[in-house]
Coordinates of C-alpha atoms in Angstrom, one line a residue:
M1 CA 107.7 7.5 119.9
A2 CA 108.9 10.4 121.5
A3 CA 111.8 11.0 118.8
A4 CA 109.4 10.6 116.2
D5 CA 106.8 12.8 117.6
L6 CA 109.5 15.5 118.1
L7 CA 110.6 15.3 114.3
V8 CA 106.9 15.8 113.5
V9 CA 106.9 19.1 115.4
I10 CA 110.0 20.3 114.1
S11 CA 109.2 19.4 110.3
D12 CA 105.6 20.0 109.9
P13 CA 104.3 23.0 111.9
L14 CA 108.0 24.8 112.0
L15 CA 109.7 24.1 109.0
R16 CA 106.7 23.6 106.6
M17 CA 104.2 26.0 107.9
T18 CA 105.9 28.7 110.1
A19 CA 109.1 29.1 107.6
S20 CA 106.8 29.6 104.5
I21 CA 104.8 32.4 106.2
Y22 CA 107.5 34.4 108.1
F23 CA 110.3 33.5 105.7
P24 CA 109.0 33.5 102.3
R25 CA 112.2 33.9 100.3
S26 CA 114.5 32.1 102.6
F27 CA 116.8 29.2 101.9
L28 CA 113.8 26.8 102.9
S29 CA 111.7 28.2 100.2
V30 CA 114.1 27.0 97.3
T31 CA 112.3 24.1 95.6
P32 CA 114.7 21.2 96.4
V33 CA 115.0 22.1 100.1
C34 CA 111.2 22.8 100.0
R35 CA 110.6 19.2 98.7
L36 CA 112.7 17.6 100.9
G37 CA 111.2 19.3 104.0
L38 CA 107.7 18.2 102.7
W39 CA 108.9 14.6 102.5
F40 CA 110.6 14.4 105.8
A41 CA 107.2 15.8 107.3
V42 CA 105.4 13.0 105.7
V43 CA 108.0 10.3 106.9
S44 CA 108.2 11.7 110.5
T45 CA 104.3 11.6 110.5
A46 CA 103.8 8.2 109.2
T47 CA 106.5 6.9 111.4
S48 CA 104.9 8.5 114.6
V49 CA 101.5 6.7 113.7
W50 CA 103.1 3.3 112.9
L51 CA 105.2 3.3 116.0
T52 CA 101.8 4.2 117.9
V53 CA 100.5 1.0 116.2
A54 CA 103.4 -1.0 117.2
F55 CA 103.2 0.2 120.8
T56 CA 99.6 -0.8 121.0
V57 CA 100.3 -4.2 119.8
D58 CA 103.2 -4.6 122.2
R59 CA 100.8 -3.9 125.0
F60 CA 98.3 -6.3 123.6
V61 CA 100.9 -9.1 123.4
A62 CA 102.3 -8.1 127.0
I63 CA 98.7 -8.4 128.4
C64 CA 96.9 -10.9 126.3
C65 CA 99.3 -13.6 125.0
E66 CA 101.3 -14.9 127.7
K67 CA 103.2 -17.5 125.5
L68 CA 104.1 -15.0 123.0
K69 CA 105.1 -12.3 125.7
T70 CA 108.5 -13.8 126.5
K71 CA 109.7 -13.8 123.0
Y72 CA 108.0 -10.8 121.8
C73 CA 108.2 -8.2 124.4
T74 CA 111.9 -7.9 124.6
E75 CA 114.5 -4.6 124.0
R76 CA 115.9 -6.5 121.1
M77 CA 112.6 -7.2 119.2
A78 CA 111.6 -3.5 119.9
A79 CA 114.6 -2.3 118.3
V80 CA 113.9 -4.9 115.2
V81 CA 110.2 -3.5 115.0
I82 CA 111.3 0.2 115.2
G83 CA 114.0 -0.4 112.5
I84 CA 111.5 -2.5 110.1
V85 CA 108.6 0.4 110.7
T86 CA 111.1 3.2 110.0
V87 CA 112.6 1.7 106.8
L88 CA 109.1 0.8 105.4
V89 CA 107.7 4.2 105.9
C90 CA 110.6 5.6 104.1
L91 CA 110.1 3.4 101.2
E92 CA 106.6 3.9 101.2
S93 CA 106.8 7.6 101.2
V94 CA 109.6 8.1 98.4
P95 CA 107.0 9.0 95.7
C96 CA 105.7 11.9 98.0
G97 CA 108.8 13.5 97.1
F98 CA 107.9 13.9 93.5
V99 CA 104.6 15.2 93.4
Y100 CA 105.9 18.8 94.0
G101 CA 107.1 21.2 91.4
P102 CA 108.6 24.8 91.6
G103 CA 105.9 27.5 92.0
E104 CA 107.9 30.0 90.0
I105 CA 111.6 30.3 88.7
A106 CA 113.3 33.6 89.2
D107 CA 116.7 34.1 87.9
G108 CA 117.1 30.5 87.2
V109 CA 116.3 29.3 90.7
P110 CA 113.3 27.5 91.4
W111 CA 111.1 28.7 94.4
D112 CA 108.2 27.4 96.4
C113 CA 106.6 23.8 96.1
V114 CA 103.2 23.2 94.3
Y115 CA 101.6 20.1 93.1
T116 CA 102.7 19.2 89.7
T117 CA 100.1 19.1 86.8
S118 CA 100.9 15.1 86.3
Y119 CA 99.9 14.7 90.1
K120 CA 96.7 16.5 89.6
N121 CA 95.6 14.9 86.4
S122 CA 97.1 11.3 86.7
P123 CA 94.9 8.5 87.8
A124 CA 98.1 6.7 88.6
W125 CA 99.1 9.5 91.2
L126 CA 95.3 9.4 92.3
M127 CA 95.5 5.8 93.3
F128 CA 98.8 6.4 95.0
A129 CA 97.3 9.4 97.1
I130 CA 94.3 7.3 98.0
F131 CA 96.7 4.5 98.8
H132 CA 99.0 6.5 101.0
R133 CA 96.2 7.9 103.1
I134 CA 94.5 4.6 103.8
L135 CA 97.8 3.6 105.0
T136 CA 98.4 6.4 107.1
P137 CA 96.2 7.1 109.0
C138 CA 93.1 5.0 108.1
I139 CA 94.5 1.5 108.8
P140 CA 96.3 2.5 111.9
F141 CA 93.2 4.1 113.4
F142 CA 91.2 1.1 113.0
L143 CA 93.9 -1.1 114.1
I144 CA 94.4 0.8 117.4
L145 CA 90.7 0.4 118.0
L146 CA 90.6 -3.0 117.5
F147 CA 93.7 -3.9 119.6
N148 CA 92.4 -1.7 122.4
I149 CA 88.9 -3.5 122.5
L150 CA 90.4 -6.7 122.5
T151 CA 93.0 -5.7 125.5
I152 CA 89.8 -4.2 127.4
R153 CA 88.0 -7.4 127.2
R154 CA 90.9 -9.4 128.5
I155 CA 91.6 -7.1 131.1
L156 CA 88.1 -7.2 132.5
A157 CA 87.9 -10.8 132.3
A158 CA 91.2 -11.4 134.1
S159 CA 90.3 -8.9 136.9
R160 CA 87.0 -10.5 137.5
A161 CA 88.6 -13.7 137.7
R162 CA 91.5 -12.4 139.9
S163 CA 89.1 -10.9 142.1
G164 CA 87.0 -13.7 142.7
L165 CA 90.1 -15.9 143.6
R166 CA 91.4 -13.4 146.1
G167 CA 87.9 -12.9 147.6
Q168 CA 88.1 -16.7 148.4
K169 CA 91.3 -16.2 150.6
S170 CA 90.4 -15.4 154.0
G171 CA 92.5 -12.6 155.7
E172 CA 94.1 -11.2 152.7
N173 CA 93.9 -7.4 153.0
D174 CA 97.4 -6.7 151.1
R175 CA 97.5 -4.7 148.1
D176 CA 97.4 -6.7 144.5
R177 CA 100.8 -5.6 143.1
E178 CA 99.9 -7.4 139.9
M179 CA 96.6 -5.5 139.3
E180 CA 98.5 -2.2 140.3
N181 CA 101.1 -3.0 137.6
R182 CA 98.4 -4.1 135.0
R183 CA 96.6 -0.7 135.7
K184 CA 99.6 1.4 135.1
S185 CA 100.3 -0.3 132.1
V186 CA 96.7 0.1 130.9
V187 CA 96.5 3.8 131.8
L188 CA 99.7 4.3 129.5
L189 CA 98.4 2.6 126.9
F190 CA 95.0 4.5 126.7
S191 CA 96.5 7.6 127.3
V192 CA 98.8 7.1 124.0
T193 CA 96.2 5.5 122.0
G194 CA 93.3 7.2 123.3
S195 CA 95.0 10.8 122.3
F196 CA 95.7 9.4 119.0
V197 CA 92.4 8.3 118.3
L198 CA 90.6 11.5 119.5
L199 CA 92.9 13.8 117.6
W200 CA 93.1 11.9 114.4
G201 CA 89.6 11.3 114.6
T202 CA 88.2 14.5 112.8
Y203 CA 91.0 14.0 110.1
V204 CA 90.0 10.3 109.2
V205 CA 86.4 11.3 109.0
F206 CA 87.1 14.3 106.9
F207 CA 89.0 12.3 104.5
I208 CA 86.6 9.6 104.1
C209 CA 83.6 11.9 103.7
R210 CA 85.7 14.0 101.0
R211 CA 86.6 10.9 99.0
I212 CA 83.2 9.4 98.9
S213 CA 81.7 12.8 97.9
M214 CA 84.3 13.8 95.7
S215 CA 84.0 17.4 97.1
F216 CA 87.2 19.4 97.5
V217 CA 87.9 23.1 99.0
D218 CA 87.6 25.8 96.6
S219 CA 87.2 28.8 98.9
I220 CA 88.9 29.9 102.3
T221 CA 85.4 30.8 103.6
A222 CA 83.9 27.4 103.0
P223 CA 83.2 25.3 105.8
R224 CA 85.2 22.5 104.3
Y225 CA 88.4 24.6 104.5
V226 CA 87.9 25.4 108.2
T227 CA 87.1 21.7 108.7
Q228 CA 90.2 20.5 106.8
H229 CA 92.7 22.7 108.6
T230 CA 91.1 22.1 112.0
S231 CA 91.8 18.3 111.2
E232 CA 95.3 19.0 110.0
M233 CA 96.0 21.1 113.4
L234 CA 94.7 18.0 115.8
Q235 CA 96.6 15.6 113.7
I236 CA 99.8 17.6 114.3
L237 CA 98.7 18.3 118.0
S238 CA 98.6 14.5 118.5
S239 CA 102.3 14.4 117.9
C240 CA 102.8 16.5 120.9
T241 CA 101.2 14.5 123.3
N242 CA 102.8 11.4 123.5
T243 CA 106.1 12.6 125.1
C244 CA 104.1 14.6 127.7
I245 CA 102.4 11.5 128.7
Y246 CA 105.4 9.8 128.8
A247 CA 107.1 12.5 131.0
L248 CA 103.9 12.6 133.4
T249 CA 103.2 8.7 133.8
Q250 CA 106.8 6.9 133.5
S251 CA 109.3 7.4 136.0
K252 CA 112.0 5.3 133.6
F253 CA 111.3 7.7 131.0
R254 CA 112.1 10.7 133.3
E255 CA 115.2 9.2 134.4
E256 CA 116.2 8.5 130.8
L257 CA 115.5 12.0 129.8
K258 CA 117.7 13.2 132.8
I259 CA 120.6 11.1 131.6
A260 CA 120.1 12.4 128.2
V261 CA 120.4 15.9 129.3
K262 CA 123.0 15.3 131.7
Y263 CA 125.4 13.1 129.3
P264 CA 126.7 16.3 127.2
L265 CA 127.4 18.4 130.3
N266 CA 129.2 15.4 131.9
R267 CA 131.4 14.8 128.9
I268 CA 132.3 18.4 128.8
L269 CA 133.3 18.7 132.5
K270 CA 135.4 15.5 132.2
R271 CA 137.2 17.2 129.2
M272 CA 137.8 20.1 131.5
K273 CA 139.2 18.1 134.2
R274 CA 141.6 16.3 131.9
Q275 CA 142.8 19.9 130.6

């Protein structure tokens, strides 16, 4: 999830927005490169979203499905799920690379990326655009809400039952480690999924309202224009939060991050010692 979020930050606000504004005639503005960058931004965003869904399902199984937990919540299964999600997202996003064409051709070189005429006028492309937006992020948005509600209900019921059983035992003043571990897992779960719901909420509501009313932005002074770009800003911001949440709440993640930073330095020092 952290890697996918980092790719979103690199591909969307940096390569797609910043480069086009401050380096309008650079290598990144050539149409094939621009098209590839836009496709990569779509893929990384969808991967980040669906990995958040997979994480929510994983926590739901770990907390609510005792029999399935031993088979599903394993490192091997996590690797399989990550691989499947990545492959399916790449395949589903392949048409997104063909919706753009050159904005102009100068000296035989195509520059910039604009929507093609067929994409604007074709009913097939319209259906694909609606399907793509429903698949990401509308379905993940409601799946995360659903699994969170089910997880909350199970946690509250289990906590009441466990408190009642512990209250019947006299002289038991020690800390309940099981509840503490469950509480930490819940904090991580709702930090990640809660930030996703809050930051994607504006984008989802705006998309649904725009499709129902069939009204589109026609002026930069229109309130819809401000709402659209605000929702896009919050959507990109949601990809920055997961890494920060992991770094703040998970000691194992911090240890792995230190190992990743130290690894190339250790390799260089070993090579220098050999020489």
